[in-house]
Coordinates of C-alpha atoms and ligand atoms in Angstrom, one line a residue:
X78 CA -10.0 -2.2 30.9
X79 CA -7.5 0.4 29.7
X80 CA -7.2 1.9 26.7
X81 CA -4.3 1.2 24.1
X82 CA -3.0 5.2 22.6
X83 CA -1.8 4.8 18.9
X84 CA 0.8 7.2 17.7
X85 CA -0.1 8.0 14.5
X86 CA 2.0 8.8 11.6
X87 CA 3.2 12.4 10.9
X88 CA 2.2 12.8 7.3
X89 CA 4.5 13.7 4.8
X90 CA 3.9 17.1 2.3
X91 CA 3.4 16.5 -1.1
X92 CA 7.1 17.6 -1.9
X93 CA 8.6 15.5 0.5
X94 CA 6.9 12.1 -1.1
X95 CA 9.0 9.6 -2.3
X96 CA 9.0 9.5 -6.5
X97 CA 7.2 6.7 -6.6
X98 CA 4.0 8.5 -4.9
X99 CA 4.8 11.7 -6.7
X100 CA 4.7 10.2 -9.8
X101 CA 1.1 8.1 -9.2
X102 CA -2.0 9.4 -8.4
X103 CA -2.0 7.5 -4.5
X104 CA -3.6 10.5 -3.2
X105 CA -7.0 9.7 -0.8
X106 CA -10.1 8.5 -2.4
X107 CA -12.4 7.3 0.3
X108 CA -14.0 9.3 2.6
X109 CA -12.8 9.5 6.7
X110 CA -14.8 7.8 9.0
X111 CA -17.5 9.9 10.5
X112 CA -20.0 9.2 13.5
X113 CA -20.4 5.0 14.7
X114 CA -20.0 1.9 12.9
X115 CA -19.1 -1.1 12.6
X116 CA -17.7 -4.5 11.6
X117 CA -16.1 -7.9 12.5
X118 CA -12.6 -7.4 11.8
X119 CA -10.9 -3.8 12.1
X120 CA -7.5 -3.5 10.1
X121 CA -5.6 -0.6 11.4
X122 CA -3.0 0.3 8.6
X123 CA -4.0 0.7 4.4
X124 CA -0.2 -0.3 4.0
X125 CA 0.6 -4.1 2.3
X126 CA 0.2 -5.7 5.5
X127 CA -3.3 -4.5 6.2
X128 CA -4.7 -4.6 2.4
X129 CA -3.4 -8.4 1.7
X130 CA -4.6 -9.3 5.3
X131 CA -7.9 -8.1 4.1
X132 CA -7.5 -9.7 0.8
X133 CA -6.5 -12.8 2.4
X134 CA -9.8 -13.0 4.6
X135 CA -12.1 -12.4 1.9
X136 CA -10.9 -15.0 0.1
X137 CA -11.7 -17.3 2.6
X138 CA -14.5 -16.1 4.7
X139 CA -16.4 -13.6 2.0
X140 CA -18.7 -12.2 4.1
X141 CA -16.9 -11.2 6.9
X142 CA -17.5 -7.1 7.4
X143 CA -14.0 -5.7 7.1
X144 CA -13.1 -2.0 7.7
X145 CA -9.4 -0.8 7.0
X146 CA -9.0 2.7 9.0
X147 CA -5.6 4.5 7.3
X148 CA -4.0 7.7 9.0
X149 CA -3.2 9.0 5.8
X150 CA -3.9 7.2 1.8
X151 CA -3.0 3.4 1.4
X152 CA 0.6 3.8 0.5
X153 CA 1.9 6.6 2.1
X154 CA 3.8 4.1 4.6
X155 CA 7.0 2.5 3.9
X156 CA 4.5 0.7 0.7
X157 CA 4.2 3.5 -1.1
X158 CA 8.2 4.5 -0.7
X159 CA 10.5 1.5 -0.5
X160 CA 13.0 0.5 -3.2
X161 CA 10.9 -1.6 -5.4
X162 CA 13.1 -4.3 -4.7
X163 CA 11.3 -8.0 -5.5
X164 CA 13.0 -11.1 -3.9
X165 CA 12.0 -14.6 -1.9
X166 CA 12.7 -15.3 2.1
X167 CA 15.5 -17.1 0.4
X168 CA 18.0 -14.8 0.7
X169 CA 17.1 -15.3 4.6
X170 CA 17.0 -19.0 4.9
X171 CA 19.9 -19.0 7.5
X172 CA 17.4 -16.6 10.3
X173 CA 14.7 -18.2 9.6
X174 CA 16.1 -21.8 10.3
X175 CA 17.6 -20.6 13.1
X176 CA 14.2 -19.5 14.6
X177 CA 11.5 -21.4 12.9
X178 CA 13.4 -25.0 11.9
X179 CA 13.8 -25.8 8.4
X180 CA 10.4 -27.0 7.7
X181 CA 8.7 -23.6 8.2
X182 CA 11.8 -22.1 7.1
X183 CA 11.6 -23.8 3.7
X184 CA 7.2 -23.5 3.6
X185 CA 7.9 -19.8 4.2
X186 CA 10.7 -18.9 1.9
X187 CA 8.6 -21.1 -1.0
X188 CA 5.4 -19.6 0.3
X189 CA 7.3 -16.2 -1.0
X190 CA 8.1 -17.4 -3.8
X191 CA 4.6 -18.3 -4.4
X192 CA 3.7 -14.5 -3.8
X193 CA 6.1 -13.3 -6.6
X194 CA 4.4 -15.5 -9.2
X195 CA 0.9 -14.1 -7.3
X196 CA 2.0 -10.2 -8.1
X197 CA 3.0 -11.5 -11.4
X198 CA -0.5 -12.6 -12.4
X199 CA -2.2 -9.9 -11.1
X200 CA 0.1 -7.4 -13.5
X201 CA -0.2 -10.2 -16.2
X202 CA -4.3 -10.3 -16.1
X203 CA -4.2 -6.6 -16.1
X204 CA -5.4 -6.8 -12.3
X205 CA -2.6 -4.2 -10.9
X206 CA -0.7 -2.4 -13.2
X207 CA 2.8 -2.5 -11.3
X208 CA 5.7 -2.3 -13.5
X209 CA 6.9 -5.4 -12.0
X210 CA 9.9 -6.8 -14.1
X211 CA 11.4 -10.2 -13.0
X212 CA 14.6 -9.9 -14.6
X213 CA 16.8 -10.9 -11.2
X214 CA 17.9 -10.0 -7.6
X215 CA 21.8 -9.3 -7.8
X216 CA 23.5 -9.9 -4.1
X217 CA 26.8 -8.0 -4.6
X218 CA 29.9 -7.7 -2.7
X219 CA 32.2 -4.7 -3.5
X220 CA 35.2 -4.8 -0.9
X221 CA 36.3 -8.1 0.4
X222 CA 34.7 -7.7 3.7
X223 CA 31.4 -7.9 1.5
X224 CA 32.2 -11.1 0.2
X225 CA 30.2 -14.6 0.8
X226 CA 28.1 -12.1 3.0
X227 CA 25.2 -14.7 0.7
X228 CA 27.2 -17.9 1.7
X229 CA 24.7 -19.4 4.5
X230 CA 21.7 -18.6 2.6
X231 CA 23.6 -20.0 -0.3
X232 CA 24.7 -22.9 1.1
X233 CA 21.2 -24.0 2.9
X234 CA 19.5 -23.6 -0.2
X235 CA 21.9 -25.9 -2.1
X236 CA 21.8 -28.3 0.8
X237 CA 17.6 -28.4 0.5
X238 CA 17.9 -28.7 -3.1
X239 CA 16.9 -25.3 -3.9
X240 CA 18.3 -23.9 -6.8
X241 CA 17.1 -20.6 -5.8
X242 CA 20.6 -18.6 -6.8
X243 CA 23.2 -18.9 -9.1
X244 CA 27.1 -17.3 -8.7
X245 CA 28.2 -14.5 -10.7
X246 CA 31.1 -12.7 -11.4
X247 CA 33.0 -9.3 -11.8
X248 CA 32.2 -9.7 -15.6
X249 CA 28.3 -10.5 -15.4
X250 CA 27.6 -8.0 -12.8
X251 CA 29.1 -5.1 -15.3
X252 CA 27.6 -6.7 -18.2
X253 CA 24.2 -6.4 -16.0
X254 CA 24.7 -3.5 -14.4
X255 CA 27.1 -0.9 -15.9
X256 CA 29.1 -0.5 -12.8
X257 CA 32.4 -2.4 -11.9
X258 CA 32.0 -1.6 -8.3
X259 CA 30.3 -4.6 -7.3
X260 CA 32.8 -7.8 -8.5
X261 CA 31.1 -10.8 -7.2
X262 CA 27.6 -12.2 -5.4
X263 CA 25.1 -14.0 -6.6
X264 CA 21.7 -13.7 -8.5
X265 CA 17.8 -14.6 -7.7
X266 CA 16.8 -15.1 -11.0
X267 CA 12.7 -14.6 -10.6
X268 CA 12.7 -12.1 -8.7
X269 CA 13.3 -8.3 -9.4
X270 CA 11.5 -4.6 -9.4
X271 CA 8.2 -3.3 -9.0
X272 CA 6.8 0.1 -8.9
X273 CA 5.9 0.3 -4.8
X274 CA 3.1 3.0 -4.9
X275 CA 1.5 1.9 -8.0
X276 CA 1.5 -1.8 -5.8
X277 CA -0.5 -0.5 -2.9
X278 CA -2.8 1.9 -5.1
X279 CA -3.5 -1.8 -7.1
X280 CA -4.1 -3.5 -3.7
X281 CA -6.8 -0.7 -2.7
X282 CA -8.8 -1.0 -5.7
X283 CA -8.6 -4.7 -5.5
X284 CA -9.7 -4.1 -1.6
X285 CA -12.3 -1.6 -2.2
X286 CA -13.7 -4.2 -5.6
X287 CA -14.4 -7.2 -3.1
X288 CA -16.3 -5.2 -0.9
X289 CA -13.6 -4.2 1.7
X290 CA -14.3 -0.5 3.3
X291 CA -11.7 1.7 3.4
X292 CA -11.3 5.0 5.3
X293 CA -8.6 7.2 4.7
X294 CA -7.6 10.2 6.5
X295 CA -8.1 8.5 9.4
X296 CA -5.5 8.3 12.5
X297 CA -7.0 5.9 15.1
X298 CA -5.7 7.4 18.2
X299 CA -7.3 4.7 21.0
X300 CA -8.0 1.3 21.1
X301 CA -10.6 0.8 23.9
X302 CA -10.0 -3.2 23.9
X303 CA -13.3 -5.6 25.1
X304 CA -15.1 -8.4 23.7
X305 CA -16.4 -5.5 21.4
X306 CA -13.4 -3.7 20.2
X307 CA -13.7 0.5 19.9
X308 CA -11.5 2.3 17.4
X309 CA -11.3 5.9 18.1
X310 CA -10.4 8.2 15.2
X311 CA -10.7 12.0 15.4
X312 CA -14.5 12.1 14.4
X313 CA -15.4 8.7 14.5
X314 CA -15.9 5.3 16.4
X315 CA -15.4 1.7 15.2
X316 CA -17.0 -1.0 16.8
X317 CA -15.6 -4.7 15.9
X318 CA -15.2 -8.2 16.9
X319 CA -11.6 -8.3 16.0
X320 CA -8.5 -5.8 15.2
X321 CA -5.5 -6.2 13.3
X322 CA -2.6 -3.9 13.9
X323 CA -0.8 -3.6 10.6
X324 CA 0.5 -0.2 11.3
X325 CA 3.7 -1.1 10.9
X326 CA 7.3 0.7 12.5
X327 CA 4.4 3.5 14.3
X328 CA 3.1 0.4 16.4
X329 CA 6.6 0.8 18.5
X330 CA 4.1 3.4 20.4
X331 CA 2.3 0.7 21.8
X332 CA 4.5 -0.4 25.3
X333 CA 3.6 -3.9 24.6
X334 CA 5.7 -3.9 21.4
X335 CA 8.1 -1.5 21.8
X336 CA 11.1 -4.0 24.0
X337 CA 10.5 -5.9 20.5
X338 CA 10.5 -3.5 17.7
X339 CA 13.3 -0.7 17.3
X340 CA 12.7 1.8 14.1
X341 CA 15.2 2.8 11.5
X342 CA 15.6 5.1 8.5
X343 CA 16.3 4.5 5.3
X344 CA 17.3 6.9 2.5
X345 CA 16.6 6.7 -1.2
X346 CA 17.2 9.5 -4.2
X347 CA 15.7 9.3 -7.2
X348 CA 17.2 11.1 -10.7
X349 CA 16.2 12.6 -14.0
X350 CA 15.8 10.4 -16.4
X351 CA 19.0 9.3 -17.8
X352 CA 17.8 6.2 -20.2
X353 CA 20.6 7.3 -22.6
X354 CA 23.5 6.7 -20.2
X355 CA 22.0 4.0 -19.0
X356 CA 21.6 2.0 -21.9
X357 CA 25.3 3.1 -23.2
X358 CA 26.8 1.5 -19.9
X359 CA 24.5 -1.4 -20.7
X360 CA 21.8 -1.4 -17.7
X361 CA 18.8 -1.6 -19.3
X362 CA 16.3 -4.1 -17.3
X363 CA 15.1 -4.3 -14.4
X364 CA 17.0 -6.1 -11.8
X365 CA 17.3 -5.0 -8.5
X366 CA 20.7 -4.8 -6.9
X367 CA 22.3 -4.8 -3.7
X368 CA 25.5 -4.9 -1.9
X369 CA 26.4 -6.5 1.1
X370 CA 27.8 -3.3 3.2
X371 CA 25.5 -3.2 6.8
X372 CA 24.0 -0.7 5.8
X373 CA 23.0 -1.7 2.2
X374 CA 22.9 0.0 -0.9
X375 CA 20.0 -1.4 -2.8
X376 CA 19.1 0.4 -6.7
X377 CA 17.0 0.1 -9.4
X378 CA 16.2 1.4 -13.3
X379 CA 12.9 2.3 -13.6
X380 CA 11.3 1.5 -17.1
X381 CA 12.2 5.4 -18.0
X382 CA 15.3 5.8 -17.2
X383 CA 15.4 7.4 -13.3
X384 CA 18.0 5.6 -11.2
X385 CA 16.2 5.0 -7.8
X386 CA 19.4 4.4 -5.4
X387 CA 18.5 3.8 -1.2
X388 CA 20.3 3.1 1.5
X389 CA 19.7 2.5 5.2
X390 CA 20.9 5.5 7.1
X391 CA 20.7 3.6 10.4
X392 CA 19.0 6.7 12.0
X393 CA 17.0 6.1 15.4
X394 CA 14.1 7.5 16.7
X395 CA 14.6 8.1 20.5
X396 CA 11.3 6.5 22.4
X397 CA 10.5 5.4 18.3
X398 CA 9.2 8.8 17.9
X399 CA 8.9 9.0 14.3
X400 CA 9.2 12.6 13.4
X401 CA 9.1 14.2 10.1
X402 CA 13.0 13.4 9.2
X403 CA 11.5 10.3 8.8
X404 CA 9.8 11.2 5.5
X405 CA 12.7 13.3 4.1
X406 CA 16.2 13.3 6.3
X407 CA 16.9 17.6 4.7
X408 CA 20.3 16.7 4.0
X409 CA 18.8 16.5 0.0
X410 CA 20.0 13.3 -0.2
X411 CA 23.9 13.8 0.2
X412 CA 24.8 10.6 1.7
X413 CA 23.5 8.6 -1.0
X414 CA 24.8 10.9 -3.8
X415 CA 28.3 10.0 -2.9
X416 CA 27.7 6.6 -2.6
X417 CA 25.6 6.8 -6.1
X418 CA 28.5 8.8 -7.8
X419 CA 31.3 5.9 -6.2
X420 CA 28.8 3.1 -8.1
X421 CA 28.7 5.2 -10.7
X422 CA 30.8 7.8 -12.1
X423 CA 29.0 8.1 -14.8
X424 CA 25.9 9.8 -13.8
X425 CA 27.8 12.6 -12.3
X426 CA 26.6 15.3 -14.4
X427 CA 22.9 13.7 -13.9
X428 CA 20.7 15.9 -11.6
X429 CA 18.9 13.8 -8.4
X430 CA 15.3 15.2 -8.4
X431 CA 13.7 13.6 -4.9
X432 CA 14.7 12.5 -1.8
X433 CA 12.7 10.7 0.7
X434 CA 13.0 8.7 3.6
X435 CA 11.0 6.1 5.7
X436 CA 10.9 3.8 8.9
X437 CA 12.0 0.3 8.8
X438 CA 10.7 -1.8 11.9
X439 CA 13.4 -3.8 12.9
X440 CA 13.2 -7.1 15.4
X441 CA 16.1 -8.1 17.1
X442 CA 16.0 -11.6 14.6
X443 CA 15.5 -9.6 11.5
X444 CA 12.1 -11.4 11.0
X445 CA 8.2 -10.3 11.2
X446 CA 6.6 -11.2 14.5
X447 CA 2.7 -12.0 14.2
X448 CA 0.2 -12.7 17.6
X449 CA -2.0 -11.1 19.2
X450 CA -1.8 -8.8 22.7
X451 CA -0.9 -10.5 26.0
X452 CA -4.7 -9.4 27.1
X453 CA -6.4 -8.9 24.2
X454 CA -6.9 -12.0 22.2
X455 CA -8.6 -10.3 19.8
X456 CA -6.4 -7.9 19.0
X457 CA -3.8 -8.8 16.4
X458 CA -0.3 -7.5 15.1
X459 CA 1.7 -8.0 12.4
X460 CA 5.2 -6.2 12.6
X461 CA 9.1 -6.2 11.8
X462 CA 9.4 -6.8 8.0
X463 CA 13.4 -5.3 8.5
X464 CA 12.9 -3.8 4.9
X465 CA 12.0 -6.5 3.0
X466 CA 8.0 -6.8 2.4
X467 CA 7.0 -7.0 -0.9
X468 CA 7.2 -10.8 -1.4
X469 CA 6.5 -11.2 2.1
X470 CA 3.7 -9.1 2.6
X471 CA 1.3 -11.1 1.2
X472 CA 2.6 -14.2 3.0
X473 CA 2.2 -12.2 6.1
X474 CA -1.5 -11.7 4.6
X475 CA -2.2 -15.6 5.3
X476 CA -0.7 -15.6 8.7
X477 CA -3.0 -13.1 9.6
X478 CA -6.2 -14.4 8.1
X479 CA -5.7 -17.5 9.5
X480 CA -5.1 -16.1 12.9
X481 CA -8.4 -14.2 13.4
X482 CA -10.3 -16.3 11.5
X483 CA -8.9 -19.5 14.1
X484 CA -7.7 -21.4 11.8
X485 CA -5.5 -24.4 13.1
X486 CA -3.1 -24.4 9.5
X487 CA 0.4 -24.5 8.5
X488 CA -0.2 -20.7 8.5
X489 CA -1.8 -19.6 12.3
X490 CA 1.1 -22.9 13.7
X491 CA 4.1 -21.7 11.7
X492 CA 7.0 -20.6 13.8
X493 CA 7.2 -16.4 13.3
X494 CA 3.6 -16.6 15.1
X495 CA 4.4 -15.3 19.0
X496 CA 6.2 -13.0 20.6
X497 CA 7.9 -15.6 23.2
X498 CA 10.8 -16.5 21.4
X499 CA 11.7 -12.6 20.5
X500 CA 14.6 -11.4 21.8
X501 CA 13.6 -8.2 23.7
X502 CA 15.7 -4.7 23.0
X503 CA 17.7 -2.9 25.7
X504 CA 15.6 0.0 27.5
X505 CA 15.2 3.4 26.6
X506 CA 17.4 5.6 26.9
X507 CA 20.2 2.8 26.5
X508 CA 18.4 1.5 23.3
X509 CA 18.8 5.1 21.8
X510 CA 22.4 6.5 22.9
X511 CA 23.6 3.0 22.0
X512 CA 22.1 2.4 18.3
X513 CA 23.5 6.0 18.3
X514 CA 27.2 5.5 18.6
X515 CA 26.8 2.1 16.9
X516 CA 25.8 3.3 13.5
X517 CA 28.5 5.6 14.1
X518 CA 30.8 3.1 14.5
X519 CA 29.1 1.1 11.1
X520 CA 29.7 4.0 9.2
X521 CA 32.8 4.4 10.0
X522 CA 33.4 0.1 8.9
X523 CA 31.8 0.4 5.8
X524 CA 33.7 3.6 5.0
X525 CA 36.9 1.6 5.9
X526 CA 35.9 -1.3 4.3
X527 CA 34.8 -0.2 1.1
X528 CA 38.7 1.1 0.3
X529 CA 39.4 -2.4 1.8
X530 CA 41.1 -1.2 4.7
X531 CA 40.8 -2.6 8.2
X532 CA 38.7 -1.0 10.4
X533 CA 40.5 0.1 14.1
X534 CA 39.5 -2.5 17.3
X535 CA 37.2 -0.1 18.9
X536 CA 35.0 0.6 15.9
X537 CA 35.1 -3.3 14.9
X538 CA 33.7 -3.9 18.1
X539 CA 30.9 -1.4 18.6
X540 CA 30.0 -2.0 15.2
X541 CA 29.8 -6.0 15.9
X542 CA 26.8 -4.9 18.6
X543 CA 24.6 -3.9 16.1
X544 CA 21.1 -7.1 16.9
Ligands
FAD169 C1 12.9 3.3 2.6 C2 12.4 1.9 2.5 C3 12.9 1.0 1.6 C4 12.4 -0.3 1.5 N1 12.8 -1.1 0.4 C5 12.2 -2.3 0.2 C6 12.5 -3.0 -0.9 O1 13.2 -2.6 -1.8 N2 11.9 -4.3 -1.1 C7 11.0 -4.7 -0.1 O2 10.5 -5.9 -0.3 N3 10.7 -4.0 1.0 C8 11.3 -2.8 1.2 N4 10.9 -2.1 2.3 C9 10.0 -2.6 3.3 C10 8.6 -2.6 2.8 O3 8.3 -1.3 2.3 C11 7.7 -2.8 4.1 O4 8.1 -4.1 4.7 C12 6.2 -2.9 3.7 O5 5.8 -1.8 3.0 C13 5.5 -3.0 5.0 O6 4.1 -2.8 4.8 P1 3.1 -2.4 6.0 O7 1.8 -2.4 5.4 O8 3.4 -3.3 7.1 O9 3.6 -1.0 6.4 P2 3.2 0.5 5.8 O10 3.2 0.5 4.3 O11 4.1 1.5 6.5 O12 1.8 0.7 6.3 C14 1.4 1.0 7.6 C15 0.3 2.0 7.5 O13 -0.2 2.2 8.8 C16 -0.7 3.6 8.8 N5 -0.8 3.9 10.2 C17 0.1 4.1 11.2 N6 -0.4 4.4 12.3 C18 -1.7 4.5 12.2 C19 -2.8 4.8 13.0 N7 -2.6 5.1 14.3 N8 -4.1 4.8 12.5 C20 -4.2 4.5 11.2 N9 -3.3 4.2 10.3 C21 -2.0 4.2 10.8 C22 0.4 4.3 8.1 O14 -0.1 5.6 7.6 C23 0.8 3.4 7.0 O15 0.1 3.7 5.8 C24 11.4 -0.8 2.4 C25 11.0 0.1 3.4 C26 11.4 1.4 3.5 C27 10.9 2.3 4.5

C-alpha cells in the first residue's frame, strides 16, 4: 500500500511567536521520539484538536495506549496564537442548518456551549490557569454594509427559543468598548477571552497527568497506512492500531484533502501595555469584539493592559505551501495598525510590540469536516475550524473519540462527520490566482465600505466569489 507524505510545519523563531507564546513558558518538555514503539491510537498534532481528542478518549476508554507526536511544542499551531476569542457555534447557526439540519445544528451549537462552561471549570478548579473572562462576545457592524451581517444567526436562534444574543447599540458598544467605530451588533453574553497558549500548555499537562504520551519535536513525515499503522518521524517509528490527523491547515499536503481544505492567513499585533488609556476610555473587561467586515477585525484587552487586535489578511498559500510568512507576514504588522489606529485613535502614540501570523484551514462551508481516509478506515481527520476553535475544539474532541473508538452516538452520526457532502475547491493553479485577485477585490470592498461608499461592479463581483 502507499505511503501518505505529511508536510510538516515550518517552525517559527522565538521572535517571531505570537505574544501569547512569548509571554508563557510553551516551550517543549517531552522528549522526541526515538527508536520503535508503540500504541493503539496515534494523534498526529499537540494542537486543541489532538490534546481534547486524546482527553476525550481517556475519558471513556482509560486504558487505551495513546501517543500524541507534535512537529514542534503543543501550541505552537494556530492554539498557541489565535485571538483568544471565546464564543458558541451560535453565531453559525445559519451554516450549520444548512448542512447538518437543525437538530444537529442545535446539539452542536449547545454542545459548545457546554465546552465554554467545561474551560470554565477547569480555570475555576484551578485545573488550567487560562485567563478566561466571560464577560461577552460583541458582533459589531461599523459601515452599513456591516449591518444585520448577525441577522440569520439571530433570527434562528430566536426562532428555536434560544436566547443566545441580545441587541446592542451605538451607546453600549462605546460604553463597552471605548471606541465609537462600531455603532450596532449584538452580544453573546457567556462567552468571551482566554489566553490561547496558556490553554494548550493547560491541555498538555492535563494530557501528560492521565497518562497520555507526548512527543514533541517530532514532524511525522510518512504515514505507511495497514492494519498496523507506521508513523515515521526523523529518528523514530510508531506503530498503532489507529491514527488521528489533527494537524490542522498543514494536512492540505495530503491530496486526499487538499480539493477540500484551502489555507489562509491571519494577522494579529499585540501592544505595550496601555491599562491607563484603556480604562480612561472605559474598556476594562474582557470581552471579545468583532466586526462584520469579510475580512474581520476581532480584538481583545488582556488582563494587563496589551490590546491584542487580528485580522484575516486573506493571504494564500499556492499548492497550501505554508511558508514562514505564515508565522510572521514582515510587514511588522502595518495593515492592522491602520485599522487599530481607525478603531482607535486613541492609542496612537501606544507602541505595537509583536506581530505574528498563522494559517486558518478553510472549507468551502465554513465548517470542520471529521472522517476517516477513503482507504484507510483507520486513519482519521479532523480539519477546517475557519478560525473559530476554541469552544469548538473540544466538541471536535467527542466526534473524534467516538469515531475511533466506534461508537454508534449522537457524536460519530452527527452531520459534519464525512467528506461527501463537502463542496470540493477549484484546482490548483485556478484555486491560487483566483483567491489571489479575490482578496484583492475584498480589500478593496471593505476599504470602500468602511467610508460607506459603494464599491465599483467589477470589484462587487469578484469579491461576491469569495466560498
Ligand atoms: C491567527 C489566528 C487567529 C484565530 N483566532 C481565533 C479566535 O479568536 N477564537 C477561536 O475560537 N479560534 C481562533 N482561531 C482558530 C483556532 O486557533 C483553531 O481553530 C484551533 O487552534 C485549531 O486547533 P488544532 O489543534 O486543530 O490546530 P493547531 O493548533 O494548528 O495544531 C496542529 C498541530 O499540528 C502540528 N503538526 C502539523 N503537521 C505535523 C506533522 N507532520 N507532524 C506532527 N505535528 C504536526 C502543528 O505543529 C500544530 O501544533 C484562530 C486561528 C488563527 C491562526
Amino acid at each position: 500500500m502507499s505511503s501518505i507524505k505529511m508536510r510538516p510545519p515550518v517552525t517559527a523563531a522565538k521572535e517571531d511567536r505570537s505574544f501569547w507564546l512569548q509571554s508563557t513558558n510553551a516551550d517543549a518538555i517531552t522528549v522526541p521520539l526515538q527508536g520503535r514503539a508503540e500504541c493503539d491510537v496515534a494523534i498526529v498534532g499537540g494542537g486543541y484538536t489532538g490534546l481534547w481528542t486524546a482527553l476525550r478518549i481517556k475519558e471513556q476508554a482509560p486504558d487505551t495506549r495513546i501517543t500524541i507526536l507534535e512537529a514542534d511544542f503543543c501550541g505552537s499551531g494556530a492554539s498557541g496564537r489565535n485571538g483568544g476569542q471565546v464564543h458558541s457555534w451560535f453565531a453559525e447557526i445559519d451554516l450549520l442548518c444548512d448542512l447538518v439540519g437543525h437538530d444537529d445544528a442545535l446539539m452542536l451549537c449547545r454542545a459548545t456551549t457546554d465546552a465554554i462552561e467545561e474551560l470554565k471549570v477547569l480555570q475555576d478548579s484551578g485545573t488550567i490557569d487560562m485567563d478566561l473572562r466571560l464577560d461577552g462576545w460583541l458582533w459589531t457592524a461599523s459601515s452599513t454594509a456591516q449591518e444585520g451581517a448577525w441577522s440569520k444567526a439571530y433570527d434562528i436562534c430566536r426562532t428555536l427559543g434560544e436566547g443566545r444574543f441580545r441587541n446592542v447599540n451605538g451607546a453600549d458598544i462605546l460604553q463597552r468598548t471605548g471606541s465609537a467605530a462600531s455603532y450596532t451588533g449584538i452580544v453573546e453574553d457567556k462567552a468571551g477571552t482566554v489566553q490561547p497558549a496558556k490553554l494548550a500548555v493547560g491541555l498538555r499537562q492535563l494530557a501528560l497527568s492521565k497518562g497520555i504520551a507526548i512527543h514533541e519535536q517530532t514532524p511525522v513525515v510518512e504515514i505507511m497506512p495497514g492494519q498496523s499503522t507506521e508513523l515515521r518521524t526523523a529518528k523514530g517509528i510508531l506503530s498503532c492500531e489507529k491514527v488521528v490527523l489533527a494537524a490542522n491547515a498543514w494536512l492540505s499536503a495530503i491530496p486526499e484533502l487538499h480539493p477540500y481544505l484551502y489555507v489562509v492567513s491571519s494577522q494579529i499585533i499585540a501592544t505595550a501595555p496601555a491599562a491607563d488609556i484603556l480604562d480612561e476610555i472605559g474598556w476594562v473587561d474582557g470581552a471579545s469584539i468583532c466586526d462584520a467586515q469579510h475580512h474581520v477585525l476581532y480584538y481583545q484587552r488582556t488582563p494587563s493592559g496589551q490590546v491584542i487586535f487580528g485580522r484575516g489578511t486573506g493571504a494564500i498559500a499556492y499548492q497550501d505551501r505554508i511558508d514562514s510568512s505564515f508565522n510572521r507576514s514582515g510587514d511588522n504588522g502595518l495593515d492592522n495598525i491602520r485599522e487599530l489606529h481607525r478603531v482607535y485613535p486613541q492609542l496612537k502614540s501606544v507602541a505595537v510590540q509583536y506581530d505574528w501570523s498563522g494559517p486558518i484551514d478553510c472549507t468551502a462551508q465554513h465548517l470542520p469536516v471529521f472522517d476517516h481516509l477513503r482507504d484507510h478506515p483507520n486513519i482519521f481527520y479532523a480539519m477546517g475550524f475557519n478560525g473559530t476553535g476554541i469552544a469548538q475544539t473540544p466538541v471536535a474532541g467527542r466526534i473524534m473519540a467516538s469515531l475511533i473508538l466506534g461508537h454508534d452516538d449522537k457524536w460519530s452520526k452527527c452531520g459534519l462527520v464525512g467528506i461527501d457532502r463537502r463542496t470540493k475547491l477549484p484546482p490548483e493553479p485556478l484555486r491560487y490566482v483566483g483567491a489571489k485577485i479575490v482578496r484583492r477585490a475584498i480589500r478593496r470592498k471593505n476599504d470602500a465600505e468602511i467610508l460607506n461608499q459603494k464599491p465599483d461592479r467589477i470589484t462587487r463581483f469578484l469579491a461576491s466569489l469569495a466560498p
